[in-house]
Amino acid sequence: MPAFSFHFWRQKNRQWVQHFKKNLPISLFFLIVFYLLLIGFGPQYLMFVSIFTVMFKLNYKKSRSLWDLLKFCSFQFLLSALAYLATLNILLTISLNLLVPFYLIYTKSSQFNPKGYFISLMTFTFCQLIQVKTSFLQQSQAYLTGLLLFLLVMGAYQLFTKRFSKEQLEKNGFTLLSDLLLAAGQGQKDAVSLAKLATLTQQLYHQAYFTSGSKKQVAPKARIIYNFAFLFQRALYFFTSIDDLAEQNTTIEQLMTEAAAYFDQASRFASLSANEKVVLEQQGQALLVAVEHSDALAAAFLKNLLSHSLFILRLLAKDPAVVDAHWQTPKHRQTWQRFLRNFKLDSFELRVALRFSLVMAFSFFIMSLTHVTRGTWLPMNAFLLLQPMNEETSYRMKTRFIGTIIGCVISIFAIPFLAGDLSHLILASLLGIYVFTIIPGTAFQATLSTVFALFLTSLALPDLTAAGLRFFFVFLACGLVYVVNRFVFPTSMQKQFAFNFQELFHVHQASLVVLRRAFMDRINYGTIADLQLQYHLLHSEIRTYLTKHPELDQAFYKEFLAVSWQLTTIVEQLLLLANSKAISEADAALIDQTIDSFDYVLTLIQHLLNFKTPPLAMPHTEFKRELALDPEISYLLVQYSKKLSIMYHNTFLYVDQQKTAQHSY
């Protein structure tokens, strides 16, 4: 028993040490801003500590330019000014708390970034919660001091991590390609590297989503991320389909081994000298020529990987010839078009924005109308409880309620043992480290945040009074949020899953439309990038939902997603070929008929799943298994047909099993 206890505490101690090391930047920043505002401006401005700590927590791992940080801080200061205006009278309170939360959520939130509004709305909300009424000049001085500290620490941290970081994108990705090619050249498979490459590809699409923005042109940084994602996606298709390609021979295996050495050298691109970069490009071009002389189908795919990697190296080297060739952002992704497109009641953004606006306006209206002591806890808790999805909100209400009860009990017994204001502040600052570094929304985090708040509140109120008010306002906030969450524009994960699943088909069919156009006219790669991004984000959302709901038919959905991924990867490669090869009119007509048949089968699958889709007449197509086209295009079209047949077959069996199971009851 003593041995077990020793081992248990040893493990716990190790976990706490790891947690502390991992979150050391956040902990240090919290302590600095806590005591800076306390000593410089007084305890009434400690409300700002939460804003700046969360601001730092959400941004310190991101690579952001000084200009981006300055724009971000300027916008946050504007929100703090609007928050001050909202405290001047009840009319401004209601109107601004209706308009500002709506704007922030509608423009900054989406189904792929549901909490994109969080820090901005937190700034606007918490800046209204200053208990001691001061002039705007005094309040803005405290807020600007915190912003300046945020800018300085962010700048210093990014300089440090940029200098010592060992996880450049090219190092991670090109190293994996090198390992996979080396294994393939030896007739082996590297399942571990393949899984890592799949994870990295999905991460890149998420990173591209947060980097691309909504301007008319895709940012250069986003283009690099997109191109890496495309390269790795093609590589995944190549290595998972290598058995289906032409029979391997010694020449191909030798080329793969040489390509592995090239990618290994490319993984160190950032540290190469100018002469070494020239030699690397020459090595890649020589390999490309050697691959082009091979008639094997596998060599054609290897050629695509090599040519795309050379293009990426030119992007990294900032070659004007490729950097200045901008990608256009599709119109529906640009700010005004996106604003109009989402303005409908079934839109995720509109429903969440309306729900938050009503809750925040009503909370602040009650607070302003009653002037109850610590009435600020009502809007603060309402803001923290309300989440974009119903299930998340329900979970937060439970954990917040339980954590508040436990925290109040702990505080009632602990506060009498604290002698003097200094001990309250010191313990509150130590507790705050864990409040802002552990997983938010858990009962434990709610307990710590309650104790943290009551340690500070007890400086002005008796401990029992403070605990009673805390419990009352949390209970009131839970009731308000429950009513709105249940009856006002609810957004559930289950409905979002069904929407995402149907949306996959929309992306597939939209991709076929773009593919049809691409064989007639050149397509800007911004359009292709947008389709790929939309697909992979949907794919990720569906996979995440499946992991949390084991009651669903996991085998069917996982197989469906695997085939669906292959379809979108094939289309992306076809789009690349369509943009780079001349197609005769006869071949274009044949491709057009083939695409008609693909579109028809996708619609049939949707009808099997009872999706609302318009009826589609069977196309008059003389489908040919072997097309008299370019061998790469022919191969990919045939592969698309095969994968689509598998998808239809699996869906038909799944629907048939579902009907059989229903009749058996």
XYZ file of C-alpha atoms in Angstrom:
665
model
C 0.000 0.000 0.000
C 2.731 2.559 0.844
C 4.483 1.612 -2.426
C 1.257 2.201 -4.357
C 0.735 5.587 -2.660
C 4.302 6.614 -3.431
C 3.904 5.638 -7.082
C 0.555 7.477 -7.303
C 1.916 10.723 -5.885
C 5.041 10.412 -7.998
C 2.907 10.165 -11.126
C 0.733 13.107 -10.030
C 3.794 15.207 -9.261
C 5.222 14.436 -12.694
C 1.941 15.483 -14.330
C 1.863 18.764 -12.408
C 5.493 19.512 -13.362
C 4.750 18.806 -17.040
C 1.623 20.972 -16.845
C 3.619 23.812 -15.298
C 6.366 23.627 -17.951
C 3.870 23.457 -20.800
C 1.961 26.517 -19.573
C 4.891 28.500 -18.184
C 4.511 31.423 -20.679
C 0.821 31.824 -19.762
C 1.543 31.603 -16.022
C 4.301 34.210 -16.164
C 2.216 36.554 -18.302
C -0.726 36.239 -15.902
C 1.425 37.094 -12.869
C 3.016 40.088 -14.628
C -0.275 41.609 -15.798
C -1.987 40.826 -12.458
C 0.524 42.725 -10.333
C 1.111 45.442 -12.950
C -2.579 46.408 -12.964
C -2.941 45.900 -9.209
C 0.016 48.107 -8.264
C -0.314 50.582 -11.117
C -4.078 51.129 -11.175
C -5.742 49.395 -8.220
C -7.804 46.225 -7.622
C -10.856 47.585 -9.487
C -9.032 46.942 -12.780
C -8.173 43.305 -12.073
C -11.142 42.454 -14.307
C -8.818 43.286 -17.225
C -6.413 40.524 -16.156
C -8.763 37.860 -17.517
C -8.978 39.643 -20.882
C -5.237 40.006 -21.402
C -4.383 36.524 -20.140
C -6.881 34.845 -22.481
C -5.712 37.170 -25.258
C -2.142 35.982 -24.759
C -3.158 32.332 -24.343
C -5.013 32.304 -27.677
C -2.282 34.104 -29.626
C 1.183 33.350 -28.284
C 1.673 30.179 -30.351
C 0.554 31.867 -33.562
C 3.005 33.469 -35.937
C 1.648 36.989 -36.364
C 3.320 40.033 -37.885
C 3.702 43.289 -35.972
C 1.148 44.909 -38.296
C -1.389 42.163 -37.573
C -0.855 42.571 -33.832
C -1.266 46.338 -34.055
C -4.542 45.963 -36.000
C -5.742 43.393 -33.471
C -4.911 45.645 -30.502
C -6.516 48.686 -32.155
C -9.734 46.748 -32.630
C -9.685 45.564 -29.011
C -9.222 49.155 -27.822
C -12.188 50.230 -29.949
C -14.270 47.524 -28.276
C -13.187 48.761 -24.842
C -14.355 52.275 -25.820
C -17.721 50.906 -26.976
C -17.974 49.017 -23.709
C -17.462 52.249 -21.765
C -20.210 53.914 -23.815
C -22.519 51.008 -22.988
C -22.222 51.837 -19.273
C -23.355 55.457 -19.598
C -27.124 54.865 -19.721
C -29.615 52.033 -20.053
C -30.513 52.870 -23.673
C -26.868 52.535 -24.760
C -26.561 49.408 -22.640
C -29.380 47.634 -24.466
C -28.609 48.870 -27.995
C -24.844 48.252 -27.896
C -25.234 44.845 -26.236
C -27.597 43.875 -29.024
C -25.483 45.209 -31.891
C -21.868 44.572 -30.887
C -22.188 40.870 -29.893
C -24.242 40.271 -33.052
C -21.579 41.858 -35.263
C -18.674 40.084 -33.553
C -20.218 36.621 -33.753
C -21.714 37.031 -37.213
C -18.413 38.186 -38.740
C -15.837 36.263 -36.687
C -17.566 32.945 -36.006
C -18.280 30.024 -38.331
C -18.997 26.319 -38.055
C -15.252 25.655 -38.521
C -14.238 28.339 -36.043
C -17.272 28.566 -33.719
C -15.442 30.566 -31.042
C -13.693 33.010 -33.318
C -15.608 35.768 -31.548
C -14.432 34.824 -28.045
C -11.659 37.267 -27.140
C -13.356 40.236 -28.850
C -16.692 39.606 -27.130
C -14.852 38.976 -23.858
C -13.216 42.409 -24.185
C -16.540 44.120 -24.853
C -18.302 42.234 -22.032
C -15.659 42.391 -19.296
C -14.833 46.047 -19.912
C -18.409 46.842 -18.864
C -17.955 45.038 -15.543
C -15.674 47.540 -13.785
C -17.368 48.046 -10.407
C -15.855 51.420 -9.499
C -17.052 54.056 -11.979
C -14.104 56.045 -13.383
C -13.534 58.345 -16.328
C -12.829 56.890 -19.768
C -9.319 58.370 -19.576
C -8.537 56.422 -16.382
C -10.050 53.210 -17.714
C -8.320 53.530 -21.074
C -4.940 54.105 -19.393
C -5.255 50.778 -17.579
C -6.454 48.991 -20.705
C -3.756 50.491 -22.932
C -1.110 49.456 -20.401
C -2.310 45.868 -20.637
C -2.350 46.040 -24.455
C 1.178 47.434 -24.519
C 2.351 44.614 -22.247
C 0.631 42.105 -24.546
C 2.405 43.580 -27.593
C 5.820 43.583 -25.926
C 5.555 40.029 -24.590
C 4.138 38.706 -27.867
C 6.943 40.345 -29.831
C 9.647 39.025 -27.519
C 8.158 35.528 -27.403
C 7.847 35.308 -31.201
C 11.431 36.456 -31.710
C 12.634 33.818 -29.248
C 10.592 30.952 -30.664
C 11.347 31.898 -34.275
C 15.047 31.709 -33.557
C 14.999 28.409 -31.680
C 12.041 26.641 -33.290
C 12.832 23.240 -34.798
C 9.477 22.561 -36.411
C 9.577 24.311 -39.746
C 6.907 23.076 -42.085
C 9.370 21.988 -44.746
C 11.402 20.021 -42.201
C 8.455 18.009 -40.929
C 6.703 17.406 -44.254
C 9.674 16.833 -46.557
C 11.251 14.480 -43.998
C 8.104 12.350 -44.011
C 8.109 12.285 -47.825
C 11.756 11.218 -47.771
C 11.022 8.355 -45.350
C 8.026 7.177 -47.394
C 9.909 7.270 -50.710
C 12.881 5.463 -49.210
C 10.603 2.684 -47.924
C 8.741 2.498 -51.257
C 12.050 2.310 -53.132
C 12.867 -0.766 -51.066
C 9.476 -2.317 -51.741
C 8.216 -1.611 -48.210
C 5.504 0.504 -46.555
C 5.997 3.000 -43.746
C 2.596 3.048 -42.003
C 3.813 5.314 -39.186
C 5.077 8.051 -41.526
C 1.919 7.726 -43.632
C -0.276 8.338 -40.573
C 1.858 11.338 -39.562
C 1.602 12.785 -43.063
C -2.202 12.389 -43.007
C -2.387 14.243 -39.675
C -0.066 16.994 -40.905
C -2.132 17.461 -44.086
C -5.336 17.911 -42.080
C -3.585 20.379 -39.756
C -2.415 22.397 -42.745
C -5.936 22.793 -44.100
C -7.076 24.080 -40.707
C -4.098 26.428 -40.618
C -4.919 27.653 -44.124
C -8.480 28.412 -43.022
C -7.278 30.697 -40.224
C -4.614 32.320 -42.418
C -6.385 32.918 -45.722
C -8.830 35.576 -44.506
C -11.514 37.152 -46.701
C -9.562 39.635 -48.832
C -9.704 39.597 -52.630
C -6.327 37.862 -52.886
C -5.070 34.879 -50.906
C -2.208 35.979 -48.640
C 1.305 34.763 -49.644
C 1.679 32.919 -46.339
C -1.619 31.119 -46.931
C -0.488 30.139 -50.448
C 2.554 28.381 -49.009
C 0.380 26.470 -46.544
C -2.090 25.510 -49.281
C 0.680 24.268 -51.558
C 2.173 22.114 -48.823
C -1.287 20.693 -48.129
C -1.826 19.913 -51.838
C 1.595 18.277 -52.112
C 1.073 16.072 -49.074
C -2.468 15.201 -50.161
C -1.166 14.010 -53.541
C 1.612 12.107 -51.780
C -0.930 10.355 -49.564
C -2.916 9.297 -52.619
C 0.280 8.101 -54.328
C 1.489 6.006 -51.391
C -1.950 4.534 -50.627
C -2.554 3.676 -54.309
C 0.939 2.476 -55.178
C -0.159 -1.155 -55.320
C -2.787 -0.292 -57.949
C -0.317 1.469 -60.227
C 1.873 -0.162 -62.858
C 4.066 -3.018 -61.650
C 7.161 -1.761 -59.932
C 10.536 -2.133 -61.610
C 14.144 -1.449 -60.727
C 14.191 1.912 -62.502
C 11.193 3.263 -60.555
C 12.592 1.988 -57.268
C 15.911 3.693 -58.013
C 14.124 6.960 -58.849
C 12.180 6.770 -55.579
C 15.409 6.282 -53.637
C 16.994 9.293 -55.364
C 13.842 11.341 -54.745
C 14.055 10.375 -51.054
C 17.560 11.870 -50.890
C 16.310 15.029 -52.629
C 13.422 15.502 -50.164
C 15.765 14.822 -47.244
C 17.955 17.690 -48.430
C 14.872 19.869 -49.054
C 13.817 19.357 -45.418
C 16.811 21.519 -44.431
C 15.949 24.268 -46.927
C 15.718 27.024 -44.289
C 19.315 26.446 -43.163
C 20.886 26.007 -46.631
C 23.173 28.629 -48.126
C 22.300 30.346 -51.419
C 24.661 28.060 -53.368
C 23.250 24.949 -51.670
C 19.717 26.020 -52.615
C 20.789 26.334 -56.258
C 22.349 22.856 -56.137
C 19.157 21.468 -54.568
C 17.021 22.956 -57.358
C 19.350 21.493 -59.986
C 19.107 18.106 -58.274
C 15.314 18.312 -58.373
C 15.258 19.361 -62.048
C 17.585 16.486 -62.997
C 15.340 14.034 -61.171
C 12.304 15.493 -62.897
C 13.889 14.925 -66.331
C 14.771 11.340 -65.398
C 11.216 10.635 -64.225
C 9.691 12.141 -67.382
C 11.650 9.632 -69.490
C 9.865 6.730 -67.792
C 6.590 5.421 -69.235
C 5.466 3.855 -65.944
C 2.284 5.303 -64.422
C 3.948 5.469 -61.008
C 6.587 7.745 -62.551
C 3.856 10.186 -63.632
C 2.669 10.583 -60.041
C 6.258 10.888 -58.820
C 6.778 13.619 -61.432
C 3.834 15.578 -59.981
C 5.352 15.396 -56.489
C 8.757 16.577 -57.717
C 7.443 19.428 -59.880
C 5.181 20.687 -57.084
C 7.970 20.511 -54.516
C 10.191 22.616 -56.804
C 7.392 25.165 -57.069
C 7.124 25.285 -53.252
C 10.883 25.817 -52.927
C 10.558 28.799 -55.273
C 7.757 30.150 -53.078
C 9.914 29.736 -49.971
C 12.796 31.470 -51.750
C 10.383 34.330 -52.634
C 10.943 34.011 -56.384
C 8.988 36.990 -57.861
C 7.864 34.885 -60.832
C 5.709 32.692 -58.577
C 5.111 34.974 -55.580
C 3.553 37.711 -57.736
C 1.157 35.274 -59.436
C -1.678 35.901 -56.974
C -4.587 33.585 -56.246
C -7.998 35.225 -56.266
C -10.313 34.528 -53.338
C -13.720 33.329 -54.651
C -16.373 36.047 -54.388
C -18.552 34.067 -51.975
C -15.616 34.024 -49.506
C -15.061 37.780 -49.586
C -16.367 39.834 -46.655
C -19.508 41.453 -48.099
C -20.637 38.399 -50.078
C -20.088 36.161 -47.051
C -22.091 38.601 -44.906
C -25.061 38.441 -47.303
C -24.824 34.683 -47.884
C -25.067 33.880 -44.160
C -28.002 36.198 -43.506
C -30.687 33.496 -43.298
C -32.292 31.759 -40.334
C -30.768 28.350 -41.058
C -27.290 29.904 -41.057
C -25.051 28.842 -38.159
C -23.579 32.336 -37.847
C -26.938 34.138 -37.742
C -28.527 31.781 -35.210
C -25.589 31.952 -32.794
C -25.287 35.732 -33.190
C -28.976 36.315 -32.407
C -28.842 34.027 -29.387
C -25.806 35.759 -27.876
C -27.194 39.228 -28.566
C -30.431 38.485 -26.716
C -28.663 36.930 -23.726
C -26.066 39.682 -23.334
C -28.558 42.536 -23.803
C -30.999 41.044 -21.289
C -28.236 40.292 -18.753
C -26.848 43.817 -18.848
C -30.384 45.264 -18.796
C -31.128 43.408 -15.541
C -27.771 44.448 -14.089
C -28.293 48.128 -14.981
C -31.916 48.163 -13.854
C -31.437 46.584 -10.426
C -27.968 47.895 -9.398
C -27.621 44.810 -7.178
C -24.270 44.271 -5.469
C -22.051 42.103 -7.701
C -24.731 42.150 -10.392
C -21.841 42.005 -12.867
C -21.648 38.260 -12.173
C -24.873 37.760 -14.150
C -23.626 38.889 -17.614
C -20.153 37.490 -16.930
C -21.494 33.993 -16.190
C -24.045 34.205 -18.999
C -21.200 34.972 -21.426
C -19.102 32.047 -20.146
C -22.008 29.585 -20.103
C -23.493 30.276 -23.530
C -21.723 28.278 -26.259
C -22.351 27.998 -30.003
C -23.670 24.427 -29.694
C -26.526 23.314 -27.403
C -24.628 20.295 -26.103
C -21.632 22.412 -25.086
C -23.893 24.899 -23.313
C -25.646 22.124 -21.358
C -22.287 20.717 -20.309
C -21.041 24.151 -19.204
C -24.184 24.765 -17.138
C -23.709 21.498 -15.242
C -20.005 21.972 -14.572
C -20.409 25.661 -13.697
C -23.216 24.946 -11.242
C -21.354 22.076 -9.529
C -18.055 23.978 -9.516
C -19.724 27.061 -8.015
C -21.204 25.071 -5.123
C -17.869 23.393 -4.343
C -15.960 26.674 -4.738
C -18.350 28.538 -2.431
C -18.003 25.866 0.275
C -14.198 25.901 0.025
C -14.105 29.708 0.174
C -16.405 29.919 3.215
C -14.043 27.673 5.182
C -10.757 29.014 3.739
C -11.290 32.809 3.775
C -11.474 33.179 7.609
C -7.921 31.816 7.817
C -6.572 34.557 5.527
C -5.144 37.469 7.466
C -5.185 40.792 5.640
C -5.758 41.937 2.087
C -2.263 40.995 0.936
C -2.770 37.296 1.618
C -6.082 37.379 -0.316
C -4.351 38.921 -3.349
C -1.343 36.583 -3.265
C -3.483 33.454 -3.025
C -5.822 34.784 -5.711
C -2.872 35.337 -8.053
C -1.583 31.791 -7.443
C -5.032 30.329 -8.038
C -5.366 32.391 -11.185
C -2.404 30.555 -12.724
C -4.410 27.331 -12.755
C -7.697 29.006 -13.660
C -6.183 30.139 -16.964
C -4.009 27.107 -17.770
C -6.267 24.096 -17.172
C -8.951 22.953 -19.621
C -11.794 25.522 -19.548
C -15.356 24.450 -18.874
C -14.621 21.559 -16.488
C -16.051 21.383 -12.964
C -12.525 21.681 -11.557
C -11.864 24.860 -13.524
C -15.237 26.273 -12.428
C -14.335 25.483 -8.804
C -10.987 27.262 -9.052
C -12.488 30.283 -10.818
C -15.137 30.551 -8.062
C -12.510 30.457 -5.315
C -10.374 32.940 -7.291
C -13.311 35.371 -7.608
C -14.370 35.023 -3.966
C -10.837 35.587 -2.669
C -10.873 38.938 -4.474
C -14.491 39.787 -3.604
C -13.936 39.083 0.095
C -11.744 42.202 0.202
C -14.961 44.262 0.061
C -17.728 41.859 1.199
C -18.143 39.327 4.027
C -17.318 35.811 2.878
C -20.839 34.407 3.357
C -22.425 37.328 1.506
C -19.967 37.002 -1.377
C -20.539 33.231 -1.650
C -24.324 33.675 -1.531
C -24.285 36.307 -4.268
C -21.986 34.182 -6.404
C -24.294 31.178 -6.165
C -27.405 33.276 -6.816
C -26.061 34.910 -9.982
C -24.659 31.655 -11.357
C -28.065 30.033 -10.754
C -29.812 32.976 -12.458
C -27.388 32.869 -15.412
C -27.955 29.107 -15.790
C -31.711 29.665 -15.892
C -31.476 32.448 -18.478
C -29.073 30.529 -20.708
C -31.155 27.340 -20.444
C -34.296 29.095 -21.701
C -32.519 30.809 -24.602
C -30.475 27.718 -25.471
C -33.597 25.545 -25.546
C -36.095 27.776 -27.306
C -34.269 30.519 -29.254
C -32.582 29.406 -32.498
C -30.969 26.225 -31.103
C -27.928 24.775 -32.898
C -27.236 21.137 -32.068
C -24.263 18.993 -33.004
C -26.537 16.262 -34.340
C -28.195 18.605 -36.852
C -24.825 20.082 -37.764
C -23.477 16.567 -38.413
C -26.380 15.820 -40.769
C -25.804 19.159 -42.522
C -22.053 18.518 -42.852
C -22.643 15.037 -44.254
C -24.954 16.375 -46.959
C -22.597 19.282 -47.594
C -19.870 16.798 -48.589
C -21.950 15.889 -51.631
C -22.384 19.570 -52.459
C -18.586 20.008 -52.461
C -18.110 16.911 -54.621
C -20.632 18.138 -57.176
C -19.291 21.702 -57.088
C -15.821 20.260 -57.745
C -17.161 18.443 -60.803
C -18.637 21.718 -62.083
C -15.249 23.418 -61.687
C -13.530 20.427 -63.326
C -15.858 20.688 -66.311
C -14.940 24.379 -66.683
C -11.245 23.661 -66.225
C -11.107 21.503 -69.349
C -12.476 24.443 -71.351
C -10.753 27.382 -69.666
C -7.982 27.977 -67.146
C -9.184 28.050 -63.513
C -7.636 30.323 -60.893
C -6.151 28.163 -58.174
C -7.895 30.205 -55.501
C -11.132 28.453 -56.529
C -9.495 25.021 -56.310
C -7.985 25.878 -52.945
C -11.366 26.987 -51.621
C -13.042 23.714 -52.651
C -10.295 21.618 -51.111
C -10.375 23.655 -47.915
C -14.153 23.358 -47.619
C -14.000 19.610 -48.145
C -11.234 18.890 -45.635
C -12.800 21.039 -42.921
C -16.120 19.215 -43.373
C -14.297 15.888 -43.390
C -12.577 16.765 -40.114
C -15.840 17.921 -38.473
C -17.564 14.643 -39.385
C -14.666 12.509 -38.110
C -14.627 14.425 -34.824
C -18.360 13.900 -34.364
C -18.033 10.163 -35.068
C -15.375 9.722 -32.371
C -17.804 11.169 -29.814
C -20.786 9.053 -30.932
C -19.846 5.346 -31.036
C -23.533 4.407 -31.386
C -23.392 5.383 -35.073
C -22.415 2.851 -37.739
C -18.686 3.535 -37.541
C -17.725 1.047 -40.267
C -20.027 2.623 -42.864
C -19.100 6.227 -42.106
C -15.356 5.600 -41.951
C -15.384 3.700 -45.241
C -17.563 6.423 -46.754
C -15.131 9.134 -45.646
C -12.141 7.178 -46.931
C -13.692 6.826 -50.399
C -14.911 10.426 -50.324
C -11.368 11.624 -49.550
C -10.039 9.671 -52.524
C -12.652 11.271 -54.795
C -11.728 14.817 -53.822
C -8.011 14.043 -54.120
C -8.513 12.631 -57.626
C -10.437 15.757 -58.673
C -7.683 18.026 -57.329
C -5.120 16.170 -59.448
C -7.406 16.308 -62.494
C -7.741 20.061 -62.012
C -3.959 20.351 -61.953
C -3.698 18.393 -65.209
C -6.556 20.346 -66.832
C -4.727 23.576 -66.055
C -1.434 22.340 -67.479
C -2.348 20.215 -70.536
C -3.997 20.913 -73.869
C -7.187 18.891 -74.391
C -8.740 18.309 -77.827
C -12.425 19.085 -78.422
C -13.243 15.376 -78.872
C -11.573 14.472 -75.597
C -13.243 17.409 -73.824
C -16.659 16.178 -75.023
C -15.890 12.680 -73.758
C -14.762 14.047 -70.384
C -17.932 16.162 -70.221
C -20.116 13.075 -70.670
C -18.094 11.194 -68.058
C -18.562 14.027 -65.551
C -22.320 13.897 -66.242
C -22.338 10.246 -65.212
C -20.380 11.036 -62.021
C -22.832 13.791 -61.118
C -25.759 11.450 -61.720
C -24.376 8.726 -59.413
C -23.676 11.278 -56.654
C -27.316 12.378 -56.861
C -28.479 8.733 -56.720
C -26.485 8.221 -53.512
C -28.123 11.307 -51.994
C -31.569 9.943 -52.921
C -30.683 6.667 -51.165
C -29.874 8.678 -48.030
C -33.155 10.660 -48.314
C -31.393 13.965 -48.847
C -33.420 16.741 -50.429
C -31.997 16.976 -53.922
C -33.634 17.911 -57.217
C -34.448 15.006 -59.576
C -31.836 14.358 -62.206
C -32.455 12.667 -65.544
C -30.100 9.861 -66.500
C -27.415 11.302 -68.794
C -27.103 9.902 -72.306
C -23.542 8.731 -71.874
C -21.596 6.042 -73.623
C -19.223 5.386 -70.767
C -15.887 3.818 -71.667
C -13.672 2.115 -69.126
C -10.493 2.971 -71.066
C -10.524 6.507 -72.441
C -8.438 7.440 -75.471
C -6.914 10.399 -73.652
C -3.750 11.370 -71.903
C -2.820 8.284 -69.761
C -2.768 10.268 -66.491
C -6.188 11.833 -67.076
C -7.614 8.513 -68.252
C -6.269 6.692 -65.213
C -7.678 9.251 -62.764
C -11.119 9.305 -64.406
C -11.306 5.513 -64.257
C -10.211 5.571 -60.605
C -12.899 8.156 -59.806
C -15.479 5.880 -61.448
C -14.327 2.874 -59.435
C -14.365 4.749 -56.126
C -17.792 6.220 -56.876
C -19.114 2.708 -57.574
C -17.785 1.559 -54.198
C -19.493 4.509 -52.496
C -22.824 3.711 -54.165
C -22.550 -0.006 -53.331
C -21.697 0.659 -49.652
C -24.492 3.210 -49.287
C -27.043 0.872 -50.862
C -26.087 -1.935 -48.440
C -26.173 0.456 -45.471
C -29.641 1.794 -46.337
C -30.910 -1.741 -46.949
C -29.594 -2.860 -43.531
C -31.252 0.135 -41.873
C -34.602 -0.708 -43.458
C -34.268 -4.373 -42.477
C -33.468 -3.415 -38.885
C -36.550 -1.143 -38.742
C -38.869 -3.868 -40.096
C -37.485 -6.405 -37.606
C -38.906 -4.287 -34.783
